[in-house]
Amino acid sequence: MDAKTIAWVSYLTLIGWIIAYVSYGNLNPKSSLATYHLRQSFGIMVTSLALYIAFWMLVFMVPFLSFFITIIWIALVVLWVLGLISALNGEEKPLPVVGTYFQQWFQFIK
């Protein structure tokens, strides 16, 4: 796979991310585009998982929060779409609000 393909495949669920990461390991030389989007998509997945666990517990305690939780899920889907579009265009454009943090926090993806 080339770098651009790795970048957009990384946004296709956890399995897509794993396939992209394994393909990235075989990529020589390493691409900043692929690294960038592997970090961004990993950040979206980790954030989604953490919020899912937290919200799952909260909804049982405070049911009326489900409306706000729905809004947050929609925001995550919007971030996912923006990241995917950026990858398809071959751009290293950070996700709004969280993108720069994902690049700092997930430096272990090299």
Tab-separated table of C-alpha atoms in Angstrom:
chain	number	residue	atom	x	y	z
A	1	MET	CA	0.000	0.000	0.000
A	2	ASP	CA	1.139	3.532	-0.631
A	3	ALA	CA	1.064	6.257	2.032
A	4	LYS	CA	-2.219	7.825	0.902
A	5	THR	CA	-3.996	4.451	0.949
A	6	ILE	CA	-2.642	3.719	4.423
A	7	ALA	CA	-3.885	7.141	5.541
A	8	TRP	CA	-7.517	6.598	4.506
A	9	VAL	CA	-7.677	2.897	5.399
A	10	SER	CA	-6.668	3.815	8.960
A	11	TYR	CA	-10.087	5.465	9.394
A	12	LEU	CA	-12.010	2.303	8.457
A	13	THR	CA	-12.782	0.782	11.884
A	14	LEU	CA	-10.294	-0.890	14.184
A	15	ILE	CA	-9.610	-3.650	11.664
A	16	GLY	CA	-8.834	-1.044	8.996
A	17	TRP	CA	-6.493	0.709	11.406
A	18	ILE	CA	-4.666	-2.545	12.161
A	19	ILE	CA	-4.320	-3.325	8.442
A	20	ALA	CA	-3.007	0.204	7.821
A	21	TYR	CA	-0.561	-0.052	10.735
A	22	VAL	CA	0.808	-3.408	9.558
A	23	SER	CA	1.129	-2.063	6.005
A	24	TYR	CA	2.830	1.038	7.389
A	25	GLY	CA	5.381	-1.207	9.093
A	26	ASN	CA	6.294	-2.576	5.659
A	27	LEU	CA	6.434	0.888	4.067
A	28	ASN	CA	9.924	2.074	3.270
A	29	PRO	CA	10.699	4.948	3.580
A	30	LYS	CA	8.196	5.947	6.268
A	31	SER	CA	5.656	8.558	5.244
A	32	SER	CA	4.690	11.537	7.371
A	33	LEU	CA	1.201	11.444	5.798
A	34	ALA	CA	0.607	7.847	6.894
A	35	THR	CA	2.027	8.486	10.373
A	36	TYR	CA	-0.112	11.590	10.748
A	37	HIS	CA	-3.379	9.868	9.902
A	38	LEU	CA	-2.573	6.739	11.900
A	39	ARG	CA	-2.275	9.009	14.956
A	40	GLN	CA	-5.419	10.992	14.156
A	41	SER	CA	-7.586	7.922	13.575
A	42	PHE	CA	-6.151	6.147	16.624
A	43	GLY	CA	-7.052	9.212	18.687
A	44	ILE	CA	-10.636	9.138	17.431
A	45	MET	CA	-10.917	5.432	18.276
A	46	VAL	CA	-9.445	5.806	21.775
A	47	THR	CA	-11.657	8.815	22.485
A	48	SER	CA	-14.738	6.979	21.234
A	49	LEU	CA	-14.001	3.945	23.383
A	50	ALA	CA	-13.362	6.019	26.509
A	51	LEU	CA	-16.516	8.068	25.990
A	52	TYR	CA	-18.568	4.951	25.262
A	53	ILE	CA	-17.539	3.389	28.572
A	54	ALA	CA	-18.138	6.602	30.527
A	55	PHE	CA	-21.475	7.328	28.862
A	56	TRP	CA	-22.696	3.770	29.235
A	57	MET	CA	-22.364	4.130	32.998
A	58	LEU	CA	-23.774	7.671	33.072
A	59	VAL	CA	-26.934	6.906	31.120
A	60	PHE	CA	-28.036	4.411	33.750
A	61	MET	CA	-27.493	6.944	36.519
A	62	VAL	CA	-28.814	10.052	34.759
A	63	PRO	CA	-31.057	9.031	31.818
A	64	PHE	CA	-31.819	12.569	30.593
A	65	LEU	CA	-28.148	12.963	29.592
A	66	SER	CA	-28.755	10.724	26.587
A	67	PHE	CA	-29.590	13.793	24.466
A	68	PHE	CA	-26.179	15.358	25.168
A	69	ILE	CA	-24.458	12.046	24.606
A	70	THR	CA	-26.082	11.835	21.176
A	71	ILE	CA	-24.713	15.281	20.317
A	72	ILE	CA	-21.216	14.200	21.368
A	73	TRP	CA	-21.452	11.048	19.206
A	74	ILE	CA	-22.479	13.193	16.249
A	75	ALA	CA	-19.430	15.413	16.887
A	76	LEU	CA	-17.204	12.313	16.871
A	77	VAL	CA	-18.695	11.195	13.555
A	78	VAL	CA	-18.028	14.668	12.140
A	79	LEU	CA	-14.387	14.437	13.306
A	80	TRP	CA	-14.116	10.998	11.707
A	81	VAL	CA	-15.485	12.307	8.384
A	82	LEU	CA	-13.163	15.337	8.446
A	83	GLY	CA	-10.174	13.083	9.091
A	84	LEU	CA	-11.178	10.707	6.311
A	85	ILE	CA	-11.622	13.572	3.842
A	86	SER	CA	-8.225	14.973	4.818
A	87	ALA	CA	-6.642	11.549	4.264
A	88	LEU	CA	-8.349	11.081	0.888
A	89	ASN	CA	-7.039	14.495	-0.192
A	90	GLY	CA	-3.517	13.652	0.994
A	91	GLU	CA	-3.472	16.521	3.498
A	92	GLU	CA	-1.986	16.622	6.982
A	93	LYS	CA	-4.790	18.755	8.367
A	94	PRO	CA	-5.422	18.371	12.120
A	95	LEU	CA	-8.864	17.537	13.412
A	96	PRO	CA	-10.599	20.521	15.007
A	97	VAL	CA	-9.924	20.930	18.745
A	98	VAL	CA	-8.258	17.529	19.342
A	99	GLY	CA	-5.977	16.933	16.344
A	100	THR	CA	-2.862	18.629	17.702
A	101	TYR	CA	-3.259	16.782	21.007
A	102	PHE	CA	-3.502	13.437	19.211
A	103	GLN	CA	-0.215	14.178	17.437
A	104	GLN	CA	1.477	14.876	20.782
A	105	TRP	CA	-0.083	12.036	22.790
A	106	PHE	CA	0.488	9.274	20.251
A	107	GLN	CA	4.142	9.908	19.424
A	108	PHE	CA	4.787	6.184	19.907
A	109	ILE	CA	3.253	5.653	16.448
A	110	LYS	CA	6.316	6.322	14.304
